[in-house]
Amino acid sequence: MTSDLWQTIKKRPQPTLNALFEGDGDRAKNFSLEQAGIYFDFSKTHLDQATVQAFRNLADDVELSAKTNALLSGEAVNVSEGRAAEHCAERGMGSPVSVENAHALHQRMKSLLEIIDSGALGEFTQIIHLGIGGSALGPKLLYRALKLGDEKYELEVVSNIDGTALEPVLERFVAEKTLLVIASKTFTTAETLLNAQSVLDWMREQGVADPLGQVVALTANPEQAVQWGIDETRILPFSETVGGRYSLWSSIGFSVALALGYDVFADLLAGAAAMDEHFRAAPWDQNIPVLAAFCDQYYAQVRACETRAVFAYDERLGLLPDYLQQLEMESNGKSVTRDGEPLSLHSSPIVWGGVGTDAQHAVFQLLHQGTHLVPVEFLAVIEPGDSLDPAHHNGLLLNCFAQGAALMAGKKSDDSHRNYPGDRPSVTILMEELEARSLGALLAFYEHRTFVNAALLNINPFDQFGVELGKQMANTLSANDGNRLDASTEELKKRAFGT
Ligand code: F6P
């Protein structure tokens, strides 16, 4: 049945975007939705009412409703690891026990934040947040997006094991004023623990008598953090059922909450909760994450698009493509179904992107005239984040809107070099203002869209076994215990280390 429904979708007529607009005078209105101060315009995509209906039939067939209820009520939706995926409980939706637990852990986080803010543990004005993947990308994105510049604390997020990432921070920071926050769900991640050790060594060298007294740990494995030497009172746990790339709502958000204020963090959760409620309650054809996933699946399966590009027309959202890469590619970059059978559909597209207007002068050539069809997503904010001449912000927004229009309209020319084929799709997400609430709603939208894509593909978005093999091989290479890898890799190692 499911494969018949996919065939129906694939066989539908494919009118051009221009034809779709000509056929429906209200298309801009009919294919846009608004929620939590964010306007989502899907009208410049190839979805029409009949295609949406065909996807709704597919959604029914794959039991999207039941799957959504299972997610939002804390059932064990992460089937390969036998546990729930409870990021929504952090925002108040889930099993009552988990919601209560998340609330209690947030209160504990708030108390520690107040203690630190009072100066009881030291006169800190600088924070080094160490973490990688989901333990870094969310905090980094939030800080860059929401900081105003007049905060008491300066926050640096360091993730890479490459010492050239950490060293400049240590050169600039003052050890006794530095709070070290170690963020790791497992508390076993090599990059994070090596960086943490180096920060402690630096503190000691700089004359700090008790470096561990300046450490806070954010983890779902508190025992491991205790073993590492961190005092229990400065360990902020979160639930094992909150996935790394879904964890910024948990204590992983601590550094941002400290740097920007707990109220900002609370607003972020409230914005996400508003999107959760919309996702739970809205019918599929009025449901923003669901419609976005219908678009994604249309381009992936019907038009065989292998990538999707995200351009933030706002410097403050410059890290959004990085964040989405982990969220979408680590969640849905799979080749088997939930039952472990080979997947016959294309899984997650490759997500890439950058910031406008810079990207226009670098990669947009391919978007307008290249042979690849790339669905584009534009993000922009109506309220400017700067106080310069309004010409800056007006120019930014007008460029954003013009790109979507140009991709769609194209321009015919007898000179093939100067011909723009057009009919290239885009979604525009327009935020009234960039503040914690709307950003929370935006990120929750992306989480739910990722979930719906996984449901339509019948894959499990909540495991990430694909990243394990490389870690194991790195251990084999560093062990020097006689176990050899392939000749090419061994030669590279020999050239670098001499053995
Ligand atoms: O290697 C992938 C991964 O496990 C991500 O899923 C996770 O966000 C990241 O590593 C960091 O893991 P941890 O928070 O346990 O240090």
Short mmCIF file of C-alpha atoms and ligand atoms in Angstrom, two decimals:
data_model
loop_
_atom_site.label_atom_id
_atom_site.label_comp_id
_atom_site.label_asym_id
_atom_site.label_seq_id
_atom_site.Cartn_x
_atom_site.Cartn_y
_atom_site.Cartn_z
CA MET A 1 0.00 0.00 0.00
CA THR A 2 2.72 2.50 1.00
CA SER A 3 4.61 1.94 -2.25
CA ASP A 4 1.38 2.48 -4.24
CA LEU A 5 0.91 5.79 -2.45
CA TRP A 6 4.45 6.82 -3.34
CA GLN A 7 3.73 5.89 -6.96
CA THR A 8 0.61 8.08 -6.89
CA ILE A 9 2.69 11.00 -5.62
CA LYS A 10 5.41 10.40 -8.20
CA LYS A 11 2.96 10.14 -11.08
CA ARG A 12 1.14 13.38 -10.32
CA PRO A 13 1.37 16.08 -12.99
CA GLN A 14 4.21 18.50 -12.34
CA PRO A 15 3.11 22.00 -13.29
CA THR A 16 5.71 24.76 -13.12
CA LEU A 17 5.73 27.23 -10.26
CA ASN A 18 4.58 29.97 -12.61
CA ALA A 19 1.67 27.78 -13.72
CA LEU A 20 0.76 27.07 -10.11
CA PHE A 21 0.60 30.80 -9.36
CA GLU A 22 -1.40 31.45 -12.52
CA GLY A 23 -3.85 28.69 -11.56
CA ASP A 24 -4.47 29.96 -8.04
CA GLY A 25 -4.77 33.71 -7.47
CA ASP A 26 -4.59 33.11 -3.71
CA ARG A 27 -1.62 30.77 -3.81
CA ALA A 28 0.65 33.01 -1.69
CA LYS A 29 -2.03 33.02 0.99
CA ASN A 30 -3.12 29.41 0.58
CA PHE A 31 0.39 28.05 0.95
CA SER A 32 1.63 30.11 3.87
CA LEU A 33 1.14 29.64 7.59
CA GLU A 34 2.03 31.64 10.67
CA GLN A 35 2.97 30.54 14.16
CA ALA A 36 4.78 32.13 17.13
CA GLY A 37 5.69 35.27 15.18
CA ILE A 38 7.10 33.31 12.23
CA TYR A 39 5.63 33.35 8.71
CA PHE A 40 6.31 30.25 6.60
CA ASP A 41 5.82 30.70 2.86
CA PHE A 42 5.63 27.39 0.98
CA SER A 43 4.01 28.92 -2.12
CA LYS A 44 7.21 28.90 -4.19
CA THR A 45 7.38 25.10 -3.96
CA HIS A 46 5.74 22.62 -6.31
CA LEU A 47 3.16 21.49 -3.75
CA ASP A 48 -0.44 21.87 -4.86
CA GLN A 49 -3.61 20.87 -3.06
CA ALA A 50 -3.75 17.47 -4.76
CA THR A 51 -0.13 16.68 -3.92
CA VAL A 52 -0.73 17.71 -0.32
CA GLN A 53 -3.75 15.39 -0.29
CA ALA A 54 -1.63 12.54 -1.70
CA PHE A 55 0.94 13.11 1.05
CA ARG A 56 -1.84 13.19 3.65
CA ASN A 57 -2.91 9.75 2.44
CA LEU A 58 0.68 8.60 2.80
CA ALA A 59 0.86 10.15 6.28
CA ASP A 60 -2.25 8.19 7.26
CA ASP A 61 -0.82 5.01 5.80
CA VAL A 62 2.47 5.33 7.75
CA GLU A 63 0.42 6.16 10.86
CA LEU A 64 1.91 9.58 11.37
CA SER A 65 -0.72 10.38 14.00
CA ALA A 66 0.10 7.35 16.09
CA LYS A 67 3.83 7.94 15.68
CA THR A 68 3.45 11.58 16.73
CA ASN A 69 1.39 10.61 19.76
CA ALA A 70 4.00 8.02 20.67
CA LEU A 71 6.75 10.67 20.45
CA LEU A 72 4.83 13.27 22.43
CA SER A 73 3.69 10.89 25.14
CA GLY A 74 7.15 9.47 25.85
CA GLU A 75 6.83 6.02 24.31
CA ALA A 76 9.99 4.16 23.26
CA VAL A 77 10.13 5.59 19.71
CA ASN A 78 13.90 5.12 19.50
CA VAL A 79 13.41 1.45 18.65
CA SER A 80 17.03 0.46 18.02
CA GLU A 81 18.05 1.70 21.46
CA GLY A 82 14.78 0.80 23.18
CA ARG A 83 14.03 4.19 24.68
CA ALA A 84 11.91 7.31 24.33
CA ALA A 85 13.02 10.57 22.71
CA GLU A 86 11.98 13.14 25.26
CA HIS A 87 13.21 16.55 24.15
CA CYS A 88 9.60 17.77 24.18
CA ALA A 89 9.30 16.87 27.87
CA GLU A 90 11.92 19.58 28.49
CA ARG A 91 9.33 22.02 27.11
CA GLY A 92 6.42 20.53 29.04
CA MET A 93 4.96 17.91 26.68
CA GLY A 94 5.44 14.23 27.39
CA SER A 95 4.80 11.61 30.04
CA PRO A 96 3.92 13.33 33.33
CA VAL A 97 6.90 11.72 35.10
CA SER A 98 9.36 12.95 32.49
CA VAL A 99 7.86 16.44 32.37
CA GLU A 100 8.12 16.66 36.14
CA ASN A 101 11.69 15.37 36.09
CA ALA A 102 12.71 17.87 33.40
CA HIS A 103 11.12 20.67 35.39
CA ALA A 104 12.99 19.65 38.55
CA LEU A 105 16.29 19.52 36.65
CA HIS A 106 15.63 22.98 35.20
CA GLN A 107 15.02 24.27 38.72
CA ARG A 108 18.30 22.76 39.84
CA MET A 109 20.01 24.41 36.87
CA LYS A 110 18.45 27.75 37.80
CA SER A 111 19.61 27.45 41.41
CA LEU A 112 23.21 26.76 40.41
CA LEU A 113 23.03 29.62 37.94
CA GLU A 114 21.90 31.97 40.73
CA ILE A 115 24.68 30.77 43.02
CA ILE A 116 27.29 31.38 40.33
CA ASP A 117 25.76 34.72 39.44
CA SER A 118 25.94 35.80 43.08
CA GLY A 119 29.72 35.34 42.98
CA ALA A 120 29.64 32.64 45.69
CA LEU A 121 31.95 30.36 43.67
CA GLY A 122 34.25 33.09 42.31
CA GLU A 123 34.13 36.36 40.40
CA PHE A 124 33.52 34.79 36.99
CA THR A 125 33.03 36.93 33.91
CA GLN A 126 34.19 34.43 31.29
CA ILE A 127 32.77 31.04 30.42
CA ILE A 128 34.44 28.31 28.38
CA HIS A 129 31.82 25.81 27.25
CA LEU A 130 33.40 22.58 26.00
CA GLY A 131 31.33 20.09 24.06
CA ILE A 132 30.98 18.76 20.54
CA GLY A 133 28.10 17.96 18.15
CA GLY A 134 24.82 18.39 19.97
CA SER A 135 26.64 19.46 23.11
CA ALA A 136 28.05 22.51 21.30
CA LEU A 137 26.10 23.43 18.17
CA GLY A 138 22.90 24.48 19.95
CA PRO A 139 24.60 26.62 22.61
CA LYS A 140 26.83 28.23 19.98
CA LEU A 141 23.89 29.03 17.72
CA LEU A 142 21.80 30.44 20.58
CA TYR A 143 24.58 32.63 21.93
CA ARG A 144 25.39 34.14 18.56
CA ALA A 145 21.73 34.64 17.74
CA LEU A 146 20.60 36.19 21.02
CA LYS A 147 23.54 37.99 22.62
CA LEU A 148 23.16 41.74 22.78
CA GLY A 149 26.77 42.56 23.58
CA ASP A 150 26.29 44.12 27.01
CA GLU A 151 26.18 40.90 29.03
CA LYS A 152 28.16 40.33 32.23
CA TYR A 153 29.67 37.11 30.88
CA GLU A 154 31.59 36.39 27.73
CA LEU A 155 31.00 32.88 26.40
CA GLU A 156 33.30 30.86 24.15
CA VAL A 157 32.18 27.47 22.89
CA VAL A 158 35.07 25.20 21.91
CA SER A 159 34.45 21.84 20.31
CA ASN A 160 37.35 20.76 18.11
CA ILE A 161 40.17 18.60 19.45
CA ASP A 162 42.42 20.84 17.32
CA GLY A 163 44.45 22.89 19.78
CA THR A 164 44.23 25.90 17.49
CA ALA A 165 40.57 26.15 18.51
CA LEU A 166 41.23 26.23 22.26
CA GLU A 167 44.59 27.98 22.50
CA PRO A 168 43.49 31.46 21.37
CA VAL A 169 40.71 31.37 23.98
CA LEU A 170 43.20 30.48 26.72
CA GLU A 171 45.50 33.27 25.56
CA ARG A 172 42.69 35.79 25.87
CA PHE A 173 40.87 34.57 28.99
CA VAL A 174 41.88 35.11 32.63
CA ALA A 175 42.00 31.79 34.49
CA GLU A 176 40.61 32.92 37.83
CA LYS A 177 37.68 34.65 36.13
CA THR A 178 36.88 31.63 33.99
CA LEU A 179 34.08 29.17 34.64
CA LEU A 180 34.66 25.90 32.79
CA VAL A 181 31.49 24.16 31.63
CA ILE A 182 31.97 20.62 30.35
CA ALA A 183 29.00 19.52 28.26
CA SER A 184 28.85 15.89 27.27
CA LYS A 185 25.86 13.60 27.33
CA THR A 186 28.01 10.50 27.70
CA PHE A 187 30.95 12.18 29.45
CA THR A 188 33.23 9.89 27.45
CA THR A 189 33.77 11.98 24.30
CA ALA A 190 37.51 12.15 23.60
CA GLU A 191 37.59 15.68 22.14
CA THR A 192 35.69 17.23 25.04
CA LEU A 193 37.62 15.45 27.77
CA LEU A 194 41.02 16.31 26.27
CA ASN A 195 40.00 19.95 25.92
CA ALA A 196 38.74 19.91 29.52
CA GLN A 197 42.02 18.49 30.77
CA SER A 198 43.93 21.20 28.90
CA VAL A 199 41.79 23.95 30.42
CA LEU A 200 42.38 22.55 33.91
CA ASP A 201 46.15 22.39 33.23
CA TRP A 202 46.05 25.99 32.03
CA MET A 203 44.17 27.10 35.16
CA ARG A 204 46.72 25.36 37.36
CA GLU A 205 49.62 26.94 35.45
CA GLN A 206 47.94 30.32 35.88
CA GLY A 207 47.92 29.88 39.65
CA VAL A 208 44.35 28.70 40.27
CA ALA A 209 44.64 26.53 43.40
CA ASP A 210 41.53 24.41 42.83
CA PRO A 211 40.69 24.30 39.09
CA LEU A 212 38.03 21.61 39.58
CA GLY A 213 36.23 24.07 41.86
CA GLN A 214 35.60 26.22 38.76
CA VAL A 215 33.96 23.42 36.77
CA VAL A 216 30.32 22.71 36.00
CA ALA A 217 29.36 19.49 34.19
CA LEU A 218 26.27 19.02 32.00
CA THR A 219 25.67 15.36 31.38
CA ALA A 220 23.32 12.39 31.31
CA ASN A 221 26.09 10.34 32.92
CA PRO A 222 26.68 12.05 36.29
CA GLU A 223 28.56 9.03 37.72
CA GLN A 224 31.22 9.45 35.06
CA ALA A 225 31.51 13.18 35.83
CA VAL A 226 31.95 12.40 39.53
CA GLN A 227 34.66 9.90 38.64
CA TRP A 228 36.31 12.59 36.58
CA GLY A 229 36.58 14.65 39.77
CA ILE A 230 33.68 17.06 39.53
CA ASP A 231 31.77 17.86 42.67
CA GLU A 232 28.21 16.51 42.62
CA THR A 233 26.75 19.91 43.50
CA ARG A 234 28.07 21.28 40.22
CA ILE A 235 26.84 18.47 38.01
CA LEU A 236 23.64 19.28 36.13
CA PRO A 237 22.17 16.03 34.85
CA PHE A 238 19.68 15.53 32.07
CA SER A 239 17.73 12.52 30.96
CA GLU A 240 19.28 9.73 28.89
CA THR A 241 16.18 9.95 26.71
CA VAL A 242 17.13 13.41 25.45
CA GLY A 243 19.24 12.90 22.33
CA GLY A 244 22.48 14.88 21.90
CA ARG A 245 21.27 16.87 18.89
CA TYR A 246 17.96 17.54 20.68
CA SER A 247 19.56 18.55 23.98
CA LEU A 248 19.86 22.34 24.00
CA TRP A 249 16.57 22.47 25.95
CA SER A 250 18.08 20.48 28.80
CA SER A 251 20.95 21.45 31.10
CA ILE A 252 23.09 21.60 27.93
CA GLY A 253 21.59 25.09 27.65
CA PHE A 254 23.17 26.09 30.98
CA SER A 255 26.05 28.22 29.61
CA VAL A 256 23.67 30.20 27.44
CA ALA A 257 21.21 30.57 30.31
CA LEU A 258 24.05 31.90 32.48
CA ALA A 259 25.45 34.21 29.83
CA LEU A 260 22.12 35.60 28.64
CA GLY A 261 19.94 35.15 31.72
CA TYR A 262 17.60 32.34 32.79
CA ASP A 263 14.58 34.30 31.51
CA VAL A 264 15.98 34.06 27.99
CA PHE A 265 16.27 30.28 28.38
CA ALA A 266 12.72 30.09 29.78
CA ASP A 267 11.43 32.08 26.80
CA LEU A 268 13.23 29.72 24.46
CA LEU A 269 11.42 26.77 26.05
CA ALA A 270 8.10 28.63 25.87
CA GLY A 271 8.57 29.31 22.14
CA ALA A 272 9.37 25.66 21.52
CA ALA A 273 6.32 24.64 23.56
CA ALA A 274 4.11 26.80 21.33
CA MET A 275 5.45 24.97 18.26
CA ASP A 276 5.01 21.59 20.01
CA GLU A 277 1.36 22.39 20.60
CA HIS A 278 0.88 23.51 17.00
CA PHE A 279 2.51 20.29 15.76
CA ARG A 280 0.39 18.15 18.07
CA ALA A 281 -2.93 19.79 17.25
CA ALA A 282 -2.96 21.24 13.72
CA PRO A 283 -4.43 19.13 10.89
CA TRP A 284 -1.73 17.91 8.50
CA ASP A 285 -2.52 20.41 5.74
CA GLN A 286 -2.26 23.31 8.21
CA ASN A 287 0.65 21.86 10.14
CA ILE A 288 3.91 23.70 9.49
CA PRO A 289 6.46 20.94 10.22
CA VAL A 290 4.29 18.44 8.33
CA LEU A 291 3.95 20.63 5.23
CA ALA A 292 7.69 21.31 5.29
CA ALA A 293 8.33 17.56 5.39
CA PHE A 294 5.91 17.03 2.48
CA CYS A 295 8.04 19.51 0.50
CA ASP A 296 11.23 17.72 1.56
CA GLN A 297 9.87 14.35 0.49
CA TYR A 298 8.51 15.74 -2.77
CA TYR A 299 11.94 17.05 -3.77
CA ALA A 300 13.87 14.03 -2.44
CA GLN A 301 11.69 11.28 -3.92
CA VAL A 302 9.91 12.85 -6.90
CA ARG A 303 12.59 15.23 -8.18
CA ALA A 304 15.57 13.21 -6.84
CA CYS A 305 17.16 16.29 -5.23
CA GLU A 306 20.14 15.18 -3.18
CA THR A 307 20.66 18.41 -1.28
CA ARG A 308 18.74 21.22 0.36
CA ALA A 309 20.30 24.64 0.91
CA VAL A 310 19.54 26.94 3.84
CA PHE A 311 20.49 30.61 3.65
CA ALA A 312 20.10 32.84 6.67
CA TYR A 313 19.67 36.44 5.62
CA ASP A 314 20.76 37.49 9.08
CA GLU A 315 24.28 37.23 10.47
CA ARG A 316 22.87 36.33 13.88
CA LEU A 317 21.51 33.09 12.41
CA GLY A 318 24.76 32.32 10.62
CA LEU A 319 25.23 29.05 12.52
CA LEU A 320 21.80 27.69 11.64
CA PRO A 321 23.04 25.65 8.63
CA ASP A 322 25.66 23.97 10.87
CA TYR A 323 23.05 23.21 13.49
CA LEU A 324 20.64 21.80 10.91
CA GLN A 325 23.32 19.66 9.36
CA GLN A 326 23.64 17.68 12.57
CA LEU A 327 19.93 17.70 13.33
CA GLU A 328 18.84 16.45 9.92
CA MET A 329 21.81 14.46 8.66
CA GLU A 330 22.60 12.67 11.93
CA SER A 331 18.90 11.96 12.44
CA ASN A 332 17.86 10.89 8.96
CA GLY A 333 21.07 9.87 7.22
CA LYS A 334 20.13 6.17 7.39
CA SER A 335 19.89 3.29 4.94
CA VAL A 336 17.55 1.00 6.83
CA THR A 337 13.98 1.26 8.05
CA ARG A 338 12.91 1.10 11.69
CA ASP A 339 12.74 -2.68 11.27
CA GLY A 340 16.27 -2.87 9.90
CA GLU A 341 15.18 -3.55 6.31
CA PRO A 342 16.95 -1.80 3.40
CA LEU A 343 15.41 1.60 2.73
CA SER A 344 14.05 1.90 -0.80
CA LEU A 345 13.67 5.69 -0.66
CA HIS A 346 16.26 8.50 -0.50
CA SER A 347 17.01 9.37 3.10
CA SER A 348 18.05 12.80 4.42
CA PRO A 349 19.22 15.23 1.78
CA ILE A 350 22.64 16.78 2.28
CA VAL A 351 21.95 20.02 4.09
CA TRP A 352 24.23 22.91 3.29
CA GLY A 353 24.07 26.66 3.17
CA GLY A 354 25.44 29.93 4.42
CA VAL A 355 24.50 33.54 5.01
CA GLY A 356 22.97 35.99 2.59
CA THR A 357 24.04 38.22 0.98
CA ASP A 358 27.55 36.68 1.04
CA ALA A 359 26.35 33.40 -0.46
CA GLN A 360 24.79 35.22 -3.42
CA HIS A 361 28.26 36.21 -4.56
CA ALA A 362 29.69 32.74 -4.10
CA VAL A 363 27.34 29.79 -4.64
CA PHE A 364 24.12 31.18 -6.10
CA GLN A 365 25.44 30.80 -9.65
CA LEU A 366 24.86 27.05 -9.33
CA LEU A 367 21.41 27.56 -7.82
CA HIS A 368 20.29 29.72 -10.76
CA GLN A 369 21.97 27.97 -13.68
CA GLY A 370 23.55 24.70 -12.51
CA THR A 371 22.33 21.25 -13.51
CA HIS A 372 21.37 20.31 -9.94
CA LEU A 373 17.92 21.19 -8.71
CA VAL A 374 18.39 22.48 -5.16
CA PRO A 375 15.38 23.35 -3.01
CA VAL A 376 16.36 26.48 -1.13
CA GLU A 377 15.24 27.76 2.24
CA PHE A 378 15.54 31.47 3.01
CA LEU A 379 15.39 32.82 6.55
CA ALA A 380 15.05 36.48 7.35
CA VAL A 381 14.02 38.69 10.25
CA ILE A 382 11.86 41.79 9.79
CA GLU A 383 13.18 43.67 12.83
CA PRO A 384 16.83 44.65 12.25
CA GLY A 385 19.55 43.54 14.66
CA ASP A 386 21.63 46.67 14.03
CA SER A 387 21.19 50.38 14.46
CA LEU A 388 22.96 51.48 11.30
CA ASP A 389 21.29 53.21 8.38
CA PRO A 390 18.09 51.21 7.58
CA ALA A 391 19.52 50.88 4.08
CA HIS A 392 21.50 47.88 5.40
CA HIS A 393 18.55 45.90 6.67
CA ASN A 394 16.25 46.93 3.85
CA GLY A 395 18.88 45.85 1.35
CA LEU A 396 19.30 42.54 3.14
CA LEU A 397 15.59 41.73 3.08
CA LEU A 398 15.06 42.90 -0.49
CA ASN A 399 17.95 40.74 -1.66
CA CYS A 400 16.47 37.74 0.12
CA PHE A 401 13.05 38.20 -1.45
CA ALA A 402 14.55 38.95 -4.88
CA GLN A 403 16.51 35.69 -4.87
CA GLY A 404 13.40 33.60 -4.26
CA ALA A 405 11.58 35.48 -7.01
CA ALA A 406 14.48 35.11 -9.46
CA LEU A 407 14.89 31.39 -8.81
CA MET A 408 11.22 30.89 -9.54
CA ALA A 409 10.69 33.28 -12.46
CA GLY A 410 13.96 32.74 -14.34
CA LYS A 411 14.55 34.78 -17.49
CA LYS A 412 14.60 33.52 -21.03
CA SER A 413 17.39 34.58 -23.35
CA ASP A 414 18.45 33.48 -26.83
CA ASP A 415 21.97 33.51 -25.51
CA SER A 416 22.18 30.22 -23.61
CA HIS A 417 24.90 31.64 -21.31
CA ARG A 418 22.50 34.32 -20.19
CA ASN A 419 19.43 32.12 -19.95
CA TYR A 420 17.88 31.49 -16.50
CA PRO A 421 15.63 28.42 -16.60
CA GLY A 422 13.66 29.40 -13.46
CA ASP A 423 11.08 27.10 -11.86
CA ARG A 424 13.52 26.57 -8.98
CA PRO A 425 11.78 26.16 -5.64
CA SER A 426 12.27 27.94 -2.34
CA VAL A 427 10.62 28.24 1.05
CA THR A 428 10.87 31.57 2.88
CA ILE A 429 10.74 31.73 6.65
CA LEU A 430 10.21 35.28 7.84
CA MET A 431 10.50 36.03 11.54
CA GLU A 432 9.02 39.21 12.98
CA GLU A 433 11.82 39.50 15.49
CA LEU A 434 14.80 37.40 16.50
CA GLU A 435 14.31 36.76 20.20
CA ALA A 436 14.33 33.69 22.44
CA ARG A 437 10.68 32.82 21.95
CA SER A 438 10.68 32.88 18.17
CA LEU A 439 14.03 31.12 18.00
CA GLY A 440 12.72 28.38 20.30
CA ALA A 441 9.71 27.94 18.03
CA LEU A 442 11.91 27.88 14.93
CA LEU A 443 14.22 25.17 16.31
CA ALA A 444 11.27 23.07 17.50
CA PHE A 445 9.81 23.40 13.98
CA TYR A 446 13.01 21.92 12.55
CA GLU A 447 12.96 19.06 15.07
CA HIS A 448 9.39 18.13 14.23
CA ARG A 449 9.99 18.43 10.50
CA THR A 450 12.93 16.02 10.90
CA PHE A 451 10.67 13.65 12.81
CA VAL A 452 7.92 13.77 10.17
CA ASN A 453 10.46 13.10 7.42
CA ALA A 454 11.64 10.06 9.38
CA ALA A 455 8.06 8.89 9.87
CA LEU A 456 7.31 9.17 6.13
CA LEU A 457 10.47 7.21 5.38
CA ASN A 458 9.77 4.76 8.23
CA ILE A 459 13.25 5.25 9.70
CA ASN A 460 14.40 5.84 13.28
CA PRO A 461 15.72 9.42 13.56
CA PHE A 462 16.96 8.99 17.13
CA ASP A 463 20.03 6.75 16.88
CA GLN A 464 23.41 7.57 15.28
CA PHE A 465 25.39 4.35 14.97
CA GLY A 466 27.02 5.73 11.82
CA VAL A 467 29.41 7.88 13.84
CA GLU A 468 30.75 5.00 15.92
CA LEU A 469 33.01 3.19 13.45
CA GLY A 470 35.27 6.21 12.90
CA LYS A 471 35.65 6.63 16.66
CA GLN A 472 36.61 2.95 17.03
CA MET A 473 39.16 3.23 14.23
CA ALA A 474 40.69 6.35 15.80
CA ASN A 475 41.13 4.30 18.97
CA THR A 476 42.70 1.44 17.01
CA LEU A 477 45.10 3.85 15.33
CA SER A 478 46.15 5.50 18.58
CA ALA A 479 46.44 2.25 20.53
CA ASN A 480 49.68 1.21 18.78
CA ASP A 481 49.01 -2.39 19.86
CA GLY A 482 50.02 -4.05 16.62
CA ASN A 483 46.52 -3.98 15.12
CA ARG A 484 46.97 -2.55 11.63
CA LEU A 485 44.53 -0.70 9.40
CA ASP A 486 44.81 -0.56 5.60
CA ALA A 487 48.13 0.29 3.92
CA SER A 488 47.09 3.79 2.88
CA THR A 489 46.05 4.76 6.40
CA GLU A 490 49.16 3.22 7.93
CA GLU A 491 51.32 5.21 5.48
CA LEU A 492 49.59 8.45 6.45
CA LYS A 493 50.21 7.65 10.09
CA LYS A 494 53.86 6.86 9.42
CA ARG A 495 54.37 10.15 7.59
CA ALA A 496 52.80 12.09 10.47
CA PHE A 497 54.26 10.25 13.45
CA GLY A 498 57.19 8.28 12.05
CA THR A 499 55.76 4.92 13.23
O1 F6P B 1 29.57 11.40 17.66
C1 F6P B 1 28.26 11.82 17.60
C2 F6P B 1 27.74 12.26 18.92
O2 F6P B 1 27.43 11.18 19.69
C3 F6P B 1 26.55 13.18 18.77
O3 F6P B 1 25.37 12.51 18.58
C4 F6P B 1 26.62 13.98 20.01
O4 F6P B 1 25.87 15.14 19.93
C5 F6P B 1 28.11 14.23 20.10
O5 F6P B 1 28.70 13.04 19.61
C6 F6P B 1 28.65 14.55 21.46
O6 F6P B 1 28.43 13.53 22.37
P1 F6P B 1 28.49 13.78 23.92
O7 F6P B 1 27.50 14.83 24.25
O8 F6P B 1 28.19 12.48 24.55
O9 F6P B 1 29.89 14.25 24.25
#
